[in-house]
mmCIF file of C-alpha atoms in Angstrom:
data_model
loop_
_atom_site.group_PDB
_atom_site.id
_atom_site.type_symbol
_atom_site.label_atom_id
_atom_site.label_comp_id
_atom_site.label_asym_id
_atom_site.label_seq_id
_atom_site.Cartn_x
_atom_site.Cartn_y
_atom_site.Cartn_z
ATOM 1 C CA UNK A 66 0.042 -0.054 -0.019
ATOM 2 C CA UNK A 67 1.416 3.383 -0.977
ATOM 3 C CA UNK A 68 2.270 5.904 1.718
ATOM 4 C CA UNK A 69 -0.564 8.365 0.749
ATOM 5 C CA UNK A 70 -2.989 5.570 0.595
ATOM 6 C CA UNK A 71 -1.928 4.281 4.075
ATOM 7 C CA UNK A 72 -2.432 7.809 5.427
ATOM 8 C CA UNK A 73 -5.881 8.081 3.899
ATOM 9 C CA UNK A 74 -6.880 4.583 5.100
ATOM 10 C CA UNK A 75 -5.795 5.537 8.738
ATOM 11 C CA UNK A 76 -7.805 8.723 8.549
ATOM 12 C CA UNK A 77 -10.858 6.784 7.243
ATOM 13 C CA UNK A 78 -10.550 4.125 9.856
ATOM 14 C CA UNK A 79 -9.922 6.579 12.696
ATOM 15 C CA UNK A 80 -12.896 8.775 11.653
ATOM 16 C CA UNK A 81 -15.111 5.738 11.771
ATOM 17 C CA UNK A 82 -13.952 4.449 15.128
ATOM 18 C CA UNK A 83 -13.646 7.830 16.822
ATOM 19 C CA UNK A 84 -17.151 8.664 15.647
ATOM 20 C CA UNK A 85 -18.507 5.346 17.036
ATOM 21 C CA UNK A 86 -16.398 4.813 20.184
ATOM 22 C CA UNK A 87 -14.869 8.149 21.124
ATOM 23 C CA UNK A 88 -11.282 8.996 21.610
ATOM 24 C CA UNK A 89 -10.615 6.873 24.729
ATOM 25 C CA UNK A 90 -12.749 3.992 23.430
ATOM 26 C CA UNK A 91 -10.631 3.697 20.306
ATOM 27 C CA UNK A 92 -7.163 2.062 20.366
ATOM 28 C CA UNK A 93 -4.303 2.622 17.921
ATOM 29 C CA UNK A 94 -4.335 -1.205 17.373
ATOM 30 C CA UNK A 95 -8.076 -1.099 16.276
ATOM 31 C CA UNK A 96 -7.435 1.750 13.930
ATOM 32 C CA UNK A 97 -4.479 0.034 12.207
ATOM 33 C CA UNK A 98 -6.357 -3.236 12.090
ATOM 34 C CA UNK A 99 -9.325 -1.580 10.350
ATOM 35 C CA UNK A 100 -7.028 0.384 8.011
ATOM 36 C CA UNK A 101 -4.940 -2.702 7.145
ATOM 37 C CA UNK A 102 -1.752 -1.029 8.244
ATOM 38 C CA UNK A 103 0.959 -2.000 10.722
ATOM 39 C CA UNK A 104 0.891 -0.801 14.312
ATOM 40 C CA UNK A 105 3.717 1.762 13.737
ATOM 41 C CA UNK A 106 1.846 3.505 10.891
ATOM 42 C CA UNK A 107 0.059 5.953 13.140
ATOM 43 C CA UNK A 108 3.275 7.177 14.679
ATOM 44 C CA UNK A 109 4.973 7.417 11.291
ATOM 45 C CA UNK A 110 2.130 9.396 9.576
ATOM 46 C CA UNK A 111 0.766 11.406 12.454
ATOM 47 C CA UNK A 112 3.148 11.251 15.388
ATOM 48 C CA UNK A 113 0.491 10.168 17.956
ATOM 49 C CA UNK A 114 -3.086 9.084 18.458
ATOM 50 C CA UNK A 115 -3.912 12.665 19.530
ATOM 51 C CA UNK A 116 -2.449 14.143 16.313
ATOM 52 C CA UNK A 117 -4.455 11.597 14.303
ATOM 53 C CA UNK A 118 -7.616 12.772 16.183
ATOM 54 C CA UNK A 119 -6.704 16.286 15.247
ATOM 55 C CA UNK A 120 -6.187 15.442 11.590
ATOM 56 C CA UNK A 121 -9.484 13.492 11.508
ATOM 57 C CA UNK A 122 -11.329 16.491 12.979
ATOM 58 C CA UNK A 123 -9.762 19.011 10.629
ATOM 59 C CA UNK A 124 -10.590 16.893 7.612
ATOM 60 C CA UNK A 125 -14.257 16.903 8.573
ATOM 61 C CA UNK A 126 -14.422 20.488 9.832
ATOM 62 C CA UNK A 127 -12.308 22.328 7.316
ATOM 63 C CA UNK A 128 -14.829 22.207 4.421
ATOM 64 C CA UNK A 129 -17.485 23.497 6.861
ATOM 65 C CA UNK A 130 -15.165 26.357 7.969
ATOM 66 C CA UNK A 131 -14.333 27.233 4.351
ATOM 67 C CA UNK A 132 -17.997 27.437 3.354
ATOM 68 C CA UNK A 133 -18.786 29.493 6.553
ATOM 69 C CA UNK A 134 -16.094 31.984 5.614
ATOM 70 C CA UNK A 135 -17.310 32.119 1.966
ATOM 71 C CA UNK A 136 -20.867 32.635 3.106
ATOM 72 C CA UNK A 137 -19.915 35.447 5.452
ATOM 73 C CA UNK A 138 -17.739 37.122 2.849
ATOM 74 C CA UNK A 139 -20.652 37.043 0.368
ATOM 75 C CA UNK A 140 -23.100 38.313 2.962
ATOM 76 C CA UNK A 141 -20.949 41.199 4.026
ATOM 77 C CA UNK A 142 -20.144 42.160 0.428
ATOM 78 C CA UNK A 143 -23.986 42.661 -0.124
ATOM 79 C CA UNK A 144 -24.630 44.583 3.107
ATOM 80 C CA UNK A 145 -22.571 45.864 6.018
ATOM 81 C CA UNK A 146 -25.541 45.217 8.349
ATOM 82 C CA UNK A 147 -26.938 41.713 7.749
ATOM 83 C CA UNK A 148 -29.885 40.386 9.577
ATOM 84 C CA UNK A 149 -29.447 37.834 12.407
ATOM 85 C CA UNK A 150 -31.275 35.308 10.271
ATOM 86 C CA UNK A 151 -28.757 35.814 7.465
ATOM 87 C CA UNK A 152 -25.804 35.357 9.755
ATOM 88 C CA UNK A 153 -27.395 32.139 11.152
ATOM 89 C CA UNK A 154 -27.886 30.819 7.718
ATOM 90 C CA UNK A 155 -24.355 31.530 6.667
ATOM 91 C CA UNK A 156 -22.985 29.863 9.875
ATOM 92 C CA UNK A 157 -25.415 27.022 10.078
ATOM 93 C CA UNK A 158 -26.072 26.217 6.444
ATOM 94 C CA UNK A 159 -22.749 24.542 5.677
ATOM 95 C CA UNK A 160 -23.420 22.201 8.662
ATOM 96 C CA UNK A 161 -26.490 20.934 6.934
ATOM 97 C CA UNK A 162 -24.672 20.798 3.557
ATOM 98 C CA UNK A 163 -21.855 18.626 5.019
ATOM 99 C CA UNK A 164 -24.089 16.457 7.007
ATOM 100 C CA UNK A 165 -26.573 15.803 4.266
ATOM 101 C CA UNK A 166 -29.110 13.017 4.666
ATOM 102 C CA UNK A 167 -28.985 9.816 2.570
ATOM 103 C CA UNK A 168 -25.298 9.107 2.475
ATOM 104 C CA UNK A 169 -22.807 7.422 4.833
ATOM 105 C CA UNK A 170 -20.327 10.368 4.610
ATOM 106 C CA UNK A 171 -22.988 12.692 6.080
ATOM 107 C CA UNK A 172 -23.775 10.271 8.872
ATOM 108 C CA UNK A 173 -20.160 9.971 9.844
ATOM 109 C CA UNK A 174 -19.712 13.683 9.893
ATOM 110 C CA UNK A 175 -22.727 14.006 12.081
ATOM 111 C CA UNK A 176 -21.541 11.373 14.507
ATOM 112 C CA UNK A 177 -18.024 12.817 14.625
ATOM 113 C CA UNK A 178 -19.103 16.356 15.350
ATOM 114 C CA UNK A 179 -21.560 15.242 18.106
ATOM 115 C CA UNK A 180 -18.618 13.147 19.545
ATOM 116 C CA UNK A 181 -16.269 16.080 19.381
ATOM 117 C CA UNK A 182 -18.789 18.314 21.215
ATOM 118 C CA UNK A 183 -19.530 15.639 23.937
ATOM 119 C CA UNK A 184 -16.357 13.579 24.359
ATOM 120 C CA UNK A 185 -14.839 14.163 27.817
ATOM 121 C CA UNK A 186 -11.349 13.425 26.435
ATOM 122 C CA UNK A 187 -9.485 16.678 25.963
ATOM 123 C CA UNK A 188 -7.887 15.366 22.835
ATOM 124 C CA UNK A 189 -11.317 15.246 21.189
ATOM 125 C CA UNK A 190 -11.678 18.996 21.632
ATOM 126 C CA UNK A 191 -8.048 20.214 21.525
ATOM 127 C CA UNK A 192 -7.563 19.901 17.821
ATOM 128 C CA UNK A 193 -8.521 23.498 16.889
ATOM 129 C CA UNK A 194 -5.935 25.838 15.349
ATOM 130 C CA UNK A 195 -5.674 29.323 13.801
ATOM 131 C CA UNK A 196 -8.046 28.519 10.960
ATOM 132 C CA UNK A 197 -10.849 27.479 13.190
ATOM 133 C CA UNK A 198 -10.214 30.395 15.606
ATOM 134 C CA UNK A 199 -10.430 32.793 12.633
ATOM 135 C CA UNK A 200 -13.849 31.558 11.714
ATOM 136 C CA UNK A 201 -15.039 31.720 15.262
ATOM 137 C CA UNK A 202 -13.762 35.291 15.759
ATOM 138 C CA UNK A 203 -15.202 36.523 12.445
ATOM 139 C CA UNK A 204 -18.694 35.262 13.257
ATOM 140 C CA UNK A 205 -18.443 36.465 16.883
ATOM 141 C CA UNK A 206 -17.691 39.912 15.667
ATOM 142 C CA UNK A 207 -20.495 39.806 13.033
ATOM 143 C CA UNK A 208 -23.086 38.670 15.542
ATOM 144 C CA UNK A 209 -21.866 41.106 18.154
ATOM 145 C CA UNK A 210 -22.493 44.016 15.732
ATOM 146 C CA UNK A 211 -26.074 42.987 15.257
ATOM 147 C CA UNK A 212 -26.655 41.848 18.888
ATOM 148 C CA UNK A 213 -24.789 44.504 20.822
ATOM 149 C CA UNK A 214 -26.551 43.808 24.110
ATOM 150 C CA UNK A 215 -25.231 40.252 24.381
ATOM 151 C CA UNK A 216 -22.144 39.642 26.531
ATOM 152 C CA UNK A 217 -19.390 37.908 24.537
ATOM 153 C CA UNK A 218 -19.601 34.751 26.761
ATOM 154 C CA UNK A 219 -23.348 34.399 26.180
ATOM 155 C CA UNK A 220 -22.917 35.085 22.511
ATOM 156 C CA UNK A 221 -20.371 32.271 22.199
ATOM 157 C CA UNK A 222 -22.615 29.945 24.205
ATOM 158 C CA UNK A 223 -25.405 30.590 21.739
ATOM 159 C CA UNK A 224 -23.103 30.026 18.648
ATOM 160 C CA UNK A 225 -22.062 26.625 20.276
ATOM 161 C CA UNK A 226 -25.767 25.880 20.431
ATOM 162 C CA UNK A 227 -26.078 26.391 16.667
ATOM 163 C CA UNK A 228 -23.429 23.595 16.182
ATOM 164 C CA UNK A 229 -25.148 21.347 18.714
ATOM 165 C CA UNK A 230 -28.572 21.706 17.293
ATOM 166 C CA UNK A 231 -27.466 21.143 13.693
ATOM 167 C CA UNK A 232 -25.294 18.254 14.498
ATOM 168 C CA UNK A 233 -27.872 16.441 16.688
ATOM 169 C CA UNK A 234 -30.643 17.008 14.120
ATOM 170 C CA UNK A 235 -28.550 15.542 11.396
ATOM 171 C CA UNK A 236 -27.514 12.621 13.529
ATOM 172 C CA UNK A 237 -31.098 11.767 14.155
ATOM 173 C CA UNK A 238 -31.774 11.725 10.436
ATOM 174 C CA UNK A 239 -29.291 8.935 10.084
ATOM 175 C CA UNK A 240 -30.472 6.811 12.882
ATOM 176 C CA UNK A 241 -33.442 4.436 12.973
ATOM 177 C CA UNK A 242 -36.430 6.065 14.814
ATOM 178 C CA UNK A 243 -37.708 4.599 17.944
ATOM 179 C CA UNK A 244 -41.018 2.788 17.649
ATOM 180 C CA UNK A 245 -43.911 5.197 17.936
ATOM 181 C CA UNK A 246 -41.662 8.290 17.360
ATOM 182 C CA UNK A 247 -41.913 10.608 14.464
ATOM 183 C CA UNK A 248 -39.215 10.196 11.980
ATOM 184 C CA UNK A 249 -36.872 13.278 11.704
ATOM 185 C CA UNK A 250 -37.236 15.397 8.627
ATOM 186 C CA UNK A 251 -34.331 15.035 6.311
ATOM 187 C CA UNK A 252 -34.956 17.609 3.645
ATOM 188 C CA UNK A 253 -35.029 21.368 3.099
ATOM 189 C CA UNK A 254 -37.906 21.842 5.591
ATOM 190 C CA UNK A 255 -35.594 20.774 8.508
ATOM 191 C CA UNK A 256 -32.976 23.425 7.405
ATOM 192 C CA UNK A 257 -35.645 26.076 7.253
ATOM 193 C CA UNK A 258 -37.053 25.109 10.762
ATOM 194 C CA UNK A 259 -33.558 25.145 12.202
ATOM 195 C CA UNK A 260 -32.804 28.645 10.801
ATOM 196 C CA UNK A 261 -36.077 29.961 12.195
ATOM 197 C CA UNK A 262 -35.472 28.325 15.629
ATOM 198 C CA UNK A 263 -31.799 29.382 15.900
ATOM 199 C CA UNK A 264 -32.512 32.938 14.787
ATOM 200 C CA UNK A 265 -35.009 33.266 17.571
ATOM 201 C CA UNK A 266 -32.480 31.736 20.035
ATOM 202 C CA UNK A 267 -29.727 34.027 18.926
ATOM 203 C CA UNK A 268 -32.080 37.087 19.048
ATOM 204 C CA UNK A 269 -33.406 36.469 22.507
ATOM 205 C CA UNK A 270 -32.631 39.249 25.155
ATOM 206 C CA UNK A 271 -29.558 38.734 27.243
ATOM 207 C CA UNK A 272 -30.109 36.543 30.305
ATOM 208 C CA UNK A 273 -30.576 38.571 33.452
ATOM 209 C CA UNK A 274 -28.001 37.942 36.066
#
């Protein structure tokens, strides 16, 4: 197996296993076994299991970040004062695009993002770098301009809520519904509902202390 193929196979295997079992529940041996690689391959290609986790997360998140930045650029080119709903759509829309219903890639992305948000292992959340920080800061600044009464900490809490709502909704789309429960909506309606709900959540008055 070529070096580039081995690296890709390790990323694919690690993404699948981290999404299903979390960081601590996934061993290097399990990753290399699923990838068809030798045990030393993780160290050779990534340096450590933690760096492999970071590479997996970036591979999934970077297309979302790129689309979020492009959406914000397009929005601000049209108007210096966008609506909250327009900012929410620019931020949340790429999450729905990358976690589309009906394909296994979308399901894996959904599971991995939910795992990153909820995994207690620091390695599952310590993968971010300057690129992710730039997206976060740009959207924080844009939301702060249209929601000037919100403290920065509460604003970031609400933005994290956008990530959580989108990821959990898409995850449910890919899972079998429980008996007697309504199946989640997989199409454009769910996206519109999410934008409406999240716009209202972002626009709510600051929480009184």
